[in-house]
PDB file of C-alpha atoms and ligand atoms in Angstrom:
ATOM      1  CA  UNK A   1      66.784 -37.199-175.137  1.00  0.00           C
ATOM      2  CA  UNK A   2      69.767 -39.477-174.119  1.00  0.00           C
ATOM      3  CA  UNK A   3      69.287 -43.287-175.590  1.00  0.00           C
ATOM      4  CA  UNK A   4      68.121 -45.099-172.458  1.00  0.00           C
ATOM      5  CA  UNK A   5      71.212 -47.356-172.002  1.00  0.00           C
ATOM      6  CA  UNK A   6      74.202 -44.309-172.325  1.00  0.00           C
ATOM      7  CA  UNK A   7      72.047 -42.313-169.523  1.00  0.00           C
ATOM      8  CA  UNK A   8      72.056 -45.394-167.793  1.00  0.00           C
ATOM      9  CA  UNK A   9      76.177 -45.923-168.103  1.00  0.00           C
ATOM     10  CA  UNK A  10      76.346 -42.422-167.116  1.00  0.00           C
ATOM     11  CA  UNK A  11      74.053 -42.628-164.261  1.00  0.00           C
ATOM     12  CA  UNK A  12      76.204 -45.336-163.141  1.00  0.00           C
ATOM     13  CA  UNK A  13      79.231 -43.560-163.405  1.00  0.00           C
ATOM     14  CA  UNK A  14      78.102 -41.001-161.690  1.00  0.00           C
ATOM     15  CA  UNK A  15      76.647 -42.885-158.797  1.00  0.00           C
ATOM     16  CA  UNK A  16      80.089 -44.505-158.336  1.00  0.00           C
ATOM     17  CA  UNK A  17      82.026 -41.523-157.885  1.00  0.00           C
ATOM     18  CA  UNK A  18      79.628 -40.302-155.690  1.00  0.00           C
ATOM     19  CA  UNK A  19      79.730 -43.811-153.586  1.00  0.00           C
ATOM     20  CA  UNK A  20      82.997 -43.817-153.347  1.00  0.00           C
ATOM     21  CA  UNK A  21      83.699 -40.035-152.105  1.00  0.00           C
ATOM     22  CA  UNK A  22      81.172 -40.816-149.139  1.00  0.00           C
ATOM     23  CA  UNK A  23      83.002 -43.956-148.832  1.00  0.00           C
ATOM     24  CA  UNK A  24      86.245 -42.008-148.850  1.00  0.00           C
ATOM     25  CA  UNK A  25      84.785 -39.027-146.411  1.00  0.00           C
ATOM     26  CA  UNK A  26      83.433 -41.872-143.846  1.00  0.00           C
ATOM     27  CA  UNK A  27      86.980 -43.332-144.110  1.00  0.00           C
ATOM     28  CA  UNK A  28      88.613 -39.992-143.036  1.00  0.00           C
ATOM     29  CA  UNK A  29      86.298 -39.807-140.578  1.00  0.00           C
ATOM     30  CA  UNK A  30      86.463 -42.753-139.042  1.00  0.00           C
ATOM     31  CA  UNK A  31      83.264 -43.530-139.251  1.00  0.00           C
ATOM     32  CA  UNK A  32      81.703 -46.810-140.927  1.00  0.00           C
ATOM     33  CA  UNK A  33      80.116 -46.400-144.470  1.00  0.00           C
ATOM     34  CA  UNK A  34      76.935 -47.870-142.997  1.00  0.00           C
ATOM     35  CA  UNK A  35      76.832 -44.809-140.903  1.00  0.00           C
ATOM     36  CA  UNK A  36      75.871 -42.394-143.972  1.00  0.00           C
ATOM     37  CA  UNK A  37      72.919 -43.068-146.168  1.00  0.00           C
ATOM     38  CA  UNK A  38      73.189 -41.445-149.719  1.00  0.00           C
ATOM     39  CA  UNK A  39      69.585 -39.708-150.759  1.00  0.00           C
ATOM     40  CA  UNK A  40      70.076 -38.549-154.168  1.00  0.00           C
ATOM     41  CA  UNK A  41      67.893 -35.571-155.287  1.00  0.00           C
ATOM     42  CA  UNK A  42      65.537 -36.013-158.305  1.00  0.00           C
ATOM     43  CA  UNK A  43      64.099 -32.851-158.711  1.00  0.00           C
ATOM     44  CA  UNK A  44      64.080 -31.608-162.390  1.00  0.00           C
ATOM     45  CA  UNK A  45      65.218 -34.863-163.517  1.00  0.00           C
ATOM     46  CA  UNK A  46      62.213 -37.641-164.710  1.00  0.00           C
ATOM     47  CA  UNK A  47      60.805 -40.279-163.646  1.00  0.00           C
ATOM     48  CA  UNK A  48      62.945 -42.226-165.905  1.00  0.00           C
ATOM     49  CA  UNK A  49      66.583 -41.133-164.010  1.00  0.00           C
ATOM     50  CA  UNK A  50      64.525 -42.454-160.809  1.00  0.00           C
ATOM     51  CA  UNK A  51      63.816 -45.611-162.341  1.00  0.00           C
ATOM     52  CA  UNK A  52      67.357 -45.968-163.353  1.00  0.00           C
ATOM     53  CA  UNK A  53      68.833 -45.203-160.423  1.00  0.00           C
ATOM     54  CA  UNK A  54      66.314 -47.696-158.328  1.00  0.00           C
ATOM     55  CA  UNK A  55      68.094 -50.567-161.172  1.00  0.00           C
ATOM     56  CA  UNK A  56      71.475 -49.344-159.802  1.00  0.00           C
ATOM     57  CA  UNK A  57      70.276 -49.890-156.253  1.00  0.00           C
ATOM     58  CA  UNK A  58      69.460 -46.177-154.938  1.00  0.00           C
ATOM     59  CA  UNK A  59      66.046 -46.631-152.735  1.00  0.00           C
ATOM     60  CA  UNK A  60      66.032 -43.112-151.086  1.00  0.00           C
ATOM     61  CA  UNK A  61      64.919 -40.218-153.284  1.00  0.00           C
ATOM     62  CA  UNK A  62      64.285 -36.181-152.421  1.00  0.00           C
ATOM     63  CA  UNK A  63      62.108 -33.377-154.214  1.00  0.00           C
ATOM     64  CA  UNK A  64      61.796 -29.976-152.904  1.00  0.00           C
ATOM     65  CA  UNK A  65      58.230 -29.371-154.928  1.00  0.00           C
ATOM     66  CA  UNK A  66      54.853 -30.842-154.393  1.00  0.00           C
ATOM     67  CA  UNK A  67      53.605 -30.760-157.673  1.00  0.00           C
ATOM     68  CA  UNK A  68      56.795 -32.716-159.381  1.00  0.00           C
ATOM     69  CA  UNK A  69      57.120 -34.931-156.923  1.00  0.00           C
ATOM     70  CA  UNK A  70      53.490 -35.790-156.380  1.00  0.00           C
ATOM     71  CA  UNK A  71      53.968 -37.191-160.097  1.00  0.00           C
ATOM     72  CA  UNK A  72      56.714 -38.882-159.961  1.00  0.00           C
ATOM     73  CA  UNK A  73      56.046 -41.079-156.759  1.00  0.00           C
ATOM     74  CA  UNK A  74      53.251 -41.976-158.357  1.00  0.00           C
ATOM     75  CA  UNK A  75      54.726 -43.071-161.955  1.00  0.00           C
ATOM     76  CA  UNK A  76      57.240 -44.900-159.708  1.00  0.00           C
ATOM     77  CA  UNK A  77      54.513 -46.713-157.349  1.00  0.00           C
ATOM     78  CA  UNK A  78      55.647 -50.063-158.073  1.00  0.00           C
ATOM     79  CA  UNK A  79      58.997 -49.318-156.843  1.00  0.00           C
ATOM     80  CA  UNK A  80      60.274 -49.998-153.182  1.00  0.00           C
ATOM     81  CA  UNK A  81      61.297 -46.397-152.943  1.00  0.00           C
ATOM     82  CA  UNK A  82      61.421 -44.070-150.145  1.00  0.00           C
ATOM     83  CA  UNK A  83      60.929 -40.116-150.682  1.00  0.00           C
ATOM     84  CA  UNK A  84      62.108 -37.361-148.914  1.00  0.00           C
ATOM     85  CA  UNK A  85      60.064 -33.755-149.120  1.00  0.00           C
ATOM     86  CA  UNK A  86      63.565 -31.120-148.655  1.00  0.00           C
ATOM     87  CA  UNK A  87      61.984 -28.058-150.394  1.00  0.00           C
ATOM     88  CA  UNK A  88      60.435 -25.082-148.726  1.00  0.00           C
ATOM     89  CA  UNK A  89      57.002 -26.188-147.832  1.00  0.00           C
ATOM     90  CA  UNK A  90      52.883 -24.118-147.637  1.00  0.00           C
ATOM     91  CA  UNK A  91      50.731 -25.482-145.353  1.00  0.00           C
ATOM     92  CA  UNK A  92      48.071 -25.705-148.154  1.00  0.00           C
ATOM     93  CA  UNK A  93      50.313 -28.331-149.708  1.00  0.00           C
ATOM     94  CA  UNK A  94      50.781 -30.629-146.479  1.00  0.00           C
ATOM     95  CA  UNK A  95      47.726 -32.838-147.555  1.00  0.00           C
ATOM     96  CA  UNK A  96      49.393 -33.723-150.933  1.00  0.00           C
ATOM     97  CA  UNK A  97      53.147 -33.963-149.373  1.00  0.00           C
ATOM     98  CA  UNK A  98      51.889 -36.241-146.628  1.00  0.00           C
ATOM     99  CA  UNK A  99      50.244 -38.423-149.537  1.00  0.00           C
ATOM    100  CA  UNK A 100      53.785 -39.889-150.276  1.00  0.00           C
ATOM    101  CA  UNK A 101      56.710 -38.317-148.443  1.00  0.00           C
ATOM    102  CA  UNK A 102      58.387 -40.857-145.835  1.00  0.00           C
ATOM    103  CA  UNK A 103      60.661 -37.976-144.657  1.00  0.00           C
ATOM    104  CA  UNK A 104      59.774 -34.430-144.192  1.00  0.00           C
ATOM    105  CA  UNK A 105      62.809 -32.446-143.815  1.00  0.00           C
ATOM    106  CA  UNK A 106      61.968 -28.841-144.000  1.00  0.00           C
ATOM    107  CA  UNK A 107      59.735 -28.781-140.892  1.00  0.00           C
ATOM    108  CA  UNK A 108      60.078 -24.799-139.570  1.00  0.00           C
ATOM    109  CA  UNK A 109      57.153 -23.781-138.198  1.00  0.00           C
ATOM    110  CA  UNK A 110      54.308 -24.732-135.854  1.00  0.00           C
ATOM    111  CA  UNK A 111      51.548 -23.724-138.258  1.00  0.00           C
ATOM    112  CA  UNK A 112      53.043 -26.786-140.835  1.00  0.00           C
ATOM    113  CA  UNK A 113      53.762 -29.031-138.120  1.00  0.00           C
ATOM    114  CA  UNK A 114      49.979 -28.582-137.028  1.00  0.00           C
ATOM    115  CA  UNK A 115      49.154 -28.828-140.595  1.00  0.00           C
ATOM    116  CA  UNK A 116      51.109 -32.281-141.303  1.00  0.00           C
ATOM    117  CA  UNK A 117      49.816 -33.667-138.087  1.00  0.00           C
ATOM    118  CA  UNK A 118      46.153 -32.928-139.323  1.00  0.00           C
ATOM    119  CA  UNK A 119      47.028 -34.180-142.678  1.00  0.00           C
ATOM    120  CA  UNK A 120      48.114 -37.482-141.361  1.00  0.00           C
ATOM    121  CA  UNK A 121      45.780 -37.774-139.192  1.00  0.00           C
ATOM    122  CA  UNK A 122      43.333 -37.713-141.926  1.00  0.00           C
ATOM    123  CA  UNK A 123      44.887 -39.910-144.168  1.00  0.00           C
ATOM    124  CA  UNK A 124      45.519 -42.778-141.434  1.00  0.00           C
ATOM    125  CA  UNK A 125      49.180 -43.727-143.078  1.00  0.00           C
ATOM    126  CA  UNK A 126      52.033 -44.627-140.074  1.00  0.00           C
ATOM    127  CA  UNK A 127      53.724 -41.768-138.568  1.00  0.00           C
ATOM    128  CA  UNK A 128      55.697 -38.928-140.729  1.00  0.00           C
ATOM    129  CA  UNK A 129      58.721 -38.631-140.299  1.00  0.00           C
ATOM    130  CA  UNK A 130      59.783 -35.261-139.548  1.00  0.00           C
ATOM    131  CA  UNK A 131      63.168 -33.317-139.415  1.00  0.00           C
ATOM    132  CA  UNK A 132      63.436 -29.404-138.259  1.00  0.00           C
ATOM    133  CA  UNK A 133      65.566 -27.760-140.454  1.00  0.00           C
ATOM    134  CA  UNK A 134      67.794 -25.351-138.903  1.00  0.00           C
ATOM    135  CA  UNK A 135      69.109 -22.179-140.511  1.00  0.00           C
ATOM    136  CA  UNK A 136      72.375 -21.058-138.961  1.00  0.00           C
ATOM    137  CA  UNK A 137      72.478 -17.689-140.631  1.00  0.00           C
ATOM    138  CA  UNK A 138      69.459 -16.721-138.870  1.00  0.00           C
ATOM    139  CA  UNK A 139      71.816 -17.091-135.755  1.00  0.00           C
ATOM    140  CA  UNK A 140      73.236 -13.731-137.053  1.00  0.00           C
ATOM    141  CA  UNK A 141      70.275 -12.141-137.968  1.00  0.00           C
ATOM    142  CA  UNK A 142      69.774 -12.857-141.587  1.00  0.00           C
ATOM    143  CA  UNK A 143      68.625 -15.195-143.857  1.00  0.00           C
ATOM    144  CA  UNK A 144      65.128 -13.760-143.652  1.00  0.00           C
ATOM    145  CA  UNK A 145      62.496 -15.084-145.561  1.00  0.00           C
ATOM    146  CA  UNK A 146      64.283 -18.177-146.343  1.00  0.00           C
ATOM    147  CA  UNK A 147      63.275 -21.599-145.295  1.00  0.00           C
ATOM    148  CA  UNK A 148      64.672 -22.710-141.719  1.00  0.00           C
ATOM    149  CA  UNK A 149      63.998 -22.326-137.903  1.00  0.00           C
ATOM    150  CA  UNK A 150      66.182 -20.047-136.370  1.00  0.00           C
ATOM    151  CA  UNK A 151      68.372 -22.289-133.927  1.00  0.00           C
ATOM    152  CA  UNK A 152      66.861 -21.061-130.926  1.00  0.00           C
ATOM    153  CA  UNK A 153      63.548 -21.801-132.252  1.00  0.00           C
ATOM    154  CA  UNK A 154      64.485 -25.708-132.673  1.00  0.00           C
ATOM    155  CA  UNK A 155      63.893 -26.678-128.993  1.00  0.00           C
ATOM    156  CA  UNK A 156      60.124 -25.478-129.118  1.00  0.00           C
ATOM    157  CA  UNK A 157      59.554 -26.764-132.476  1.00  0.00           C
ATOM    158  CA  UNK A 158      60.757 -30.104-132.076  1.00  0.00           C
ATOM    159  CA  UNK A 159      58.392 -30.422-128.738  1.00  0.00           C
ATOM    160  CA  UNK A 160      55.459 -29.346-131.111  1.00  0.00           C
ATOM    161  CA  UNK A 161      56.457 -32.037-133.344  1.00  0.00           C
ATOM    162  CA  UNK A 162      57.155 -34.589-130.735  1.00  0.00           C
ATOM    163  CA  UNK A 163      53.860 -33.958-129.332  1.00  0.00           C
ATOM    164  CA  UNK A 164      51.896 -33.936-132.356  1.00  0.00           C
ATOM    165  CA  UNK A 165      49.618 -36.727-133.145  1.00  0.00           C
ATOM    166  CA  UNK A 166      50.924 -38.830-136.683  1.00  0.00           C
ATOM    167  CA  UNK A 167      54.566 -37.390-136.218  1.00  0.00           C
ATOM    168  CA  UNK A 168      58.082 -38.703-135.348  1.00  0.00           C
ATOM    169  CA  UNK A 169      60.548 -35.802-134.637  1.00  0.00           C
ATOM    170  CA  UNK A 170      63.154 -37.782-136.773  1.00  0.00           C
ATOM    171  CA  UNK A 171      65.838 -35.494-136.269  1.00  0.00           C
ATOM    172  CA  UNK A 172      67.812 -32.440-137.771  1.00  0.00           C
ATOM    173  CA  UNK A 173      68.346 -30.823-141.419  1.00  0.00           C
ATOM    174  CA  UNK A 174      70.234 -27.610-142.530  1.00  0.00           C
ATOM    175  CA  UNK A 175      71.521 -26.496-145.804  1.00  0.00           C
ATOM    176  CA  UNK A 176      75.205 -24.834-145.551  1.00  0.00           C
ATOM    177  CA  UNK A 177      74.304 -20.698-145.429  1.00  0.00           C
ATOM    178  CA  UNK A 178      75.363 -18.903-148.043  1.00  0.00           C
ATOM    179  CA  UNK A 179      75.090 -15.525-145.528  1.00  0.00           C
ATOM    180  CA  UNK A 180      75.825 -14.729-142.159  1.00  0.00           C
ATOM    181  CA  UNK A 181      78.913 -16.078-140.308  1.00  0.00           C
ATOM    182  CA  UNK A 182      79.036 -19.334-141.900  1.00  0.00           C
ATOM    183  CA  UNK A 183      78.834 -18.522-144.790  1.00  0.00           C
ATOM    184  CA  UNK A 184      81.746 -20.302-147.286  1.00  0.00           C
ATOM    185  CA  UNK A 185      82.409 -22.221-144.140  1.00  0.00           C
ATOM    186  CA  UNK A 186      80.010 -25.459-144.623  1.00  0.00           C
ATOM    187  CA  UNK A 187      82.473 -27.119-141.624  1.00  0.00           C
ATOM    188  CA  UNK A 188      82.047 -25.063-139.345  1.00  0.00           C
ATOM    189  CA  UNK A 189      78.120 -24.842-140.094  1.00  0.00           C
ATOM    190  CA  UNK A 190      77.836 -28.257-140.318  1.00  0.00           C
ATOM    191  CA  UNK A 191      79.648 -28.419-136.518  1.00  0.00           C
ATOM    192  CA  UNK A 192      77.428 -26.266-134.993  1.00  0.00           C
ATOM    193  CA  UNK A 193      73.972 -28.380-136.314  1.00  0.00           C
ATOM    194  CA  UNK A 194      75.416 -31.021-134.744  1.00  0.00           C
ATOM    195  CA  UNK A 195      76.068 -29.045-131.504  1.00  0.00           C
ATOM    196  CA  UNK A 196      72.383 -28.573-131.359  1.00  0.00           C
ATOM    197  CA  UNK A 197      71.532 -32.088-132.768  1.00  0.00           C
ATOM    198  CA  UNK A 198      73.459 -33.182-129.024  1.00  0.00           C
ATOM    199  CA  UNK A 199      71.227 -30.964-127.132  1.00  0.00           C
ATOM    200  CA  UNK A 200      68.356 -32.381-129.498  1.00  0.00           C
ATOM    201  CA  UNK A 201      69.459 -35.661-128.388  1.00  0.00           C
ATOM    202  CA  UNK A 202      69.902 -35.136-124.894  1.00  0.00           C
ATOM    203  CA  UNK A 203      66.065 -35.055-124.378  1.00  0.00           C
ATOM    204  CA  UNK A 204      64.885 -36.933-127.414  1.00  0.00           C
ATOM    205  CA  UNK A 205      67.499 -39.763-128.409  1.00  0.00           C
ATOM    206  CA  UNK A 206      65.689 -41.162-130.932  1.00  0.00           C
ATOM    207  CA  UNK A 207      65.639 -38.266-132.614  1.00  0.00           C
ATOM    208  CA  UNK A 208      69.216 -38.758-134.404  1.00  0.00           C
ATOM    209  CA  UNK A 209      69.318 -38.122-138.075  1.00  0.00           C
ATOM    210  CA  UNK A 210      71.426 -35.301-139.658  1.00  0.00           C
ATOM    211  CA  UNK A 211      70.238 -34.298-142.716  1.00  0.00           C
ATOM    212  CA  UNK A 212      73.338 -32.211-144.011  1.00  0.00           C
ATOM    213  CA  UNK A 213      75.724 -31.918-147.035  1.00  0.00           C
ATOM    214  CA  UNK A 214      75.001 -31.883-150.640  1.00  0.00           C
ATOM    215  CA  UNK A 215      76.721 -32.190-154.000  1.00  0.00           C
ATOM    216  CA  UNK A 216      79.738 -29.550-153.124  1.00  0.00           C
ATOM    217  CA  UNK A 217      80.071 -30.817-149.006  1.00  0.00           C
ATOM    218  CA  UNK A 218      79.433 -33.846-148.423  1.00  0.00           C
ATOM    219  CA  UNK A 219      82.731 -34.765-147.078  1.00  0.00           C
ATOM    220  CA  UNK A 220      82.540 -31.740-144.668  1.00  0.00           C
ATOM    221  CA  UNK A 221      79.112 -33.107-143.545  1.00  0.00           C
ATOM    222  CA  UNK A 222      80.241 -36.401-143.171  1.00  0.00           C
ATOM    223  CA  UNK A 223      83.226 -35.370-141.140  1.00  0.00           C
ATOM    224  CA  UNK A 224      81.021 -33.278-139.007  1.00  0.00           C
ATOM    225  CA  UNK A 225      78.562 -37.079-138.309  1.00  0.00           C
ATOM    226  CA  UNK A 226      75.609 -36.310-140.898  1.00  0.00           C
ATOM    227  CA  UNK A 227      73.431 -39.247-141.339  1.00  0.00           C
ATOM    228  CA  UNK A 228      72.017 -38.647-144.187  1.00  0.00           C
ATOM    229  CA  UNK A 229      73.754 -36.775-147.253  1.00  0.00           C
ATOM    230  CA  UNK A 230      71.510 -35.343-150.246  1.00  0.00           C
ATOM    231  CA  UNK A 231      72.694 -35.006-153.386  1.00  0.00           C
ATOM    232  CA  UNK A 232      71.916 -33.883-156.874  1.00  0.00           C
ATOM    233  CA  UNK A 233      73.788 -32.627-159.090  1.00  0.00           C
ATOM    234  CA  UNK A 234      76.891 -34.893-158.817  1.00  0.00           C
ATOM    235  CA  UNK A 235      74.881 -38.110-159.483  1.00  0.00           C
ATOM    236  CA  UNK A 236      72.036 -36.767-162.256  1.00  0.00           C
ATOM    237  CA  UNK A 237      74.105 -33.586-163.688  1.00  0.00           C
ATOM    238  CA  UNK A 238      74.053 -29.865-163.258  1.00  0.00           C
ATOM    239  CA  UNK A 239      70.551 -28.878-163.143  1.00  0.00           C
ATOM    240  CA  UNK A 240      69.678 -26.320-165.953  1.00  0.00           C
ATOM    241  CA  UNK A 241      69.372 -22.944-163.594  1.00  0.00           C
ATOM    242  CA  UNK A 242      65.992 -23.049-161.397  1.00  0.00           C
ATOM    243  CA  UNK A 243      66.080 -25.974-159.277  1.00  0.00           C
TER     244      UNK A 243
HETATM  245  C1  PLP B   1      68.713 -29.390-154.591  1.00  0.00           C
HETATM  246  C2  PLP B   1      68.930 -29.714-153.159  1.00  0.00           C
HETATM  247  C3  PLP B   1      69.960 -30.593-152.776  1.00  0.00           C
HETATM  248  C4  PLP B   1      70.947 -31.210-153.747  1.00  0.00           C
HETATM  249  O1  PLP B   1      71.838 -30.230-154.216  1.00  0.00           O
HETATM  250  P1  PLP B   1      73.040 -30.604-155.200  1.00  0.00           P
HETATM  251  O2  PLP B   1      73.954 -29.454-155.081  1.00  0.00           O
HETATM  252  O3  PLP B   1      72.448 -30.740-156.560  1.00  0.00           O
HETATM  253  O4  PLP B   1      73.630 -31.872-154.728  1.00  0.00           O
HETATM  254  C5  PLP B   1      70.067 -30.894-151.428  1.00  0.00           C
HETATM  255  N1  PLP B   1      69.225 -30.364-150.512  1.00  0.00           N
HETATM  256  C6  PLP B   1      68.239 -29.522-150.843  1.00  0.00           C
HETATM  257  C7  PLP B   1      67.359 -28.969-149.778  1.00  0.00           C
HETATM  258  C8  PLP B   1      68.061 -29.158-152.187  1.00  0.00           C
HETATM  259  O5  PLP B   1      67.074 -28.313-152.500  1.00  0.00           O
END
């Protein structure tokens, strides 16, 4: 393992290029840096890196699995940190993710948003707040299997969420597809999420975050008006395969 203060210089090195590409991107954009908040994703990486980070100022952290990030919310308890849940997610496990997540963003189906609802419910913390993520590729048919509502399936989810007791329909999330149409074309994707985050909006305008862009497009989602970029890889290092 690293020494404790070079991870930390690199860590910091890391963040900074990172800060100043979204700064860059909002720039471009014409949009103001305060518009964009940078969640970096944890997952794989310790407790430790999240520590780190939290010394350089990062308060907004994401993990896509229960079981590692049920572990390391809790070694980082005395921290003022918010967490993000952005992984694929079994209703069995919305008890535990409901424990510590601030932001769900893989919401896709009624059976989890029943089951975080319950969950909540149960555990009397403030509302959850909940994002539907969208996957575009199931616009053309594929993508099956994967995480994601199809896009015509957003309008009915988000009333189930909206409705549902201990939830906040928060907004909108999508990874760039990798098949279908939009596939190579994270732009264009990222256009058409927020085509259906303004017909989101039109009937629930609180409901304004866009959850889009990671390590490889964040300047495409920033251009296209994400709210909130997540990345990994470009602030804690390439992820050894699995991830
Ligand atoms: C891992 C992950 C990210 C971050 O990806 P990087 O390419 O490492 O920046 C973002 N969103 C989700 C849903 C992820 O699983």
């Amino acid at each position: 393992m690293k020494e404790t203060g070079a991870r930390a210089a690199e860590l910091a090195a890391n963040l900074a290029r990172v800060e100043e590409r979204v700064r860059t991107a909002c720039e471009a954009a014409g949009r103001a840096r305060s518009e964009v908040r940078l969640v970096v994703v944890s997952k794989t990486y310790p407790a430790e890196d999240v520590r780190l980070l939290a010394g350089l100022g990062v308060r907004e952290f994401a993990e896509n699995r229960d079981q590692e990030a049920v572990a390391k919310a809790a070694s980082c308890a005395d921290l003022p940190l918010v967490w993000h849940f952005v992984g694929q997610l079994q209703t069995n496990k919305a008890r535990s993710v409901a424990e510590y997540a601030d932001y769900v963003h893989s919401v896709d189906r009624i059976k989890l948003v029943n089951a975080l609802s319950a969950a909540v419910r149960r555990r009397e913390r403030p509302s959850l707040n909940c994002l539907i993520q969208v996957a575009l590729e199931k616009e053309s048919g594929e993508g099956e299997g994967r995480g994601g509502a199809a896009p015509a399936e957003v309008g009915a989810l988000a009333r189930a969420v909206a409705d549902a007791p201990g939830l906040r329909l928060a907004g909108l999330m999508t990874v760039a597809p990798l098949s279908g149409g939009f596939a190579g074309r994270p732009a264009a994707a990222f256009d058409r999420l927020i085509e259906i985050s303004r017909d989101l909006r039109a009937t629930d305008p609180a409901a304004n975050m866009v959850s889009a862009g990671m390590s490889a497009d964040l300047e495409e989602a920033i251009a296209a008006g994400a709210t909130h970029v997540r990345v990994g890889s470009a602030v804690l290092g390439v992820r050894p395969a699995l991830g």
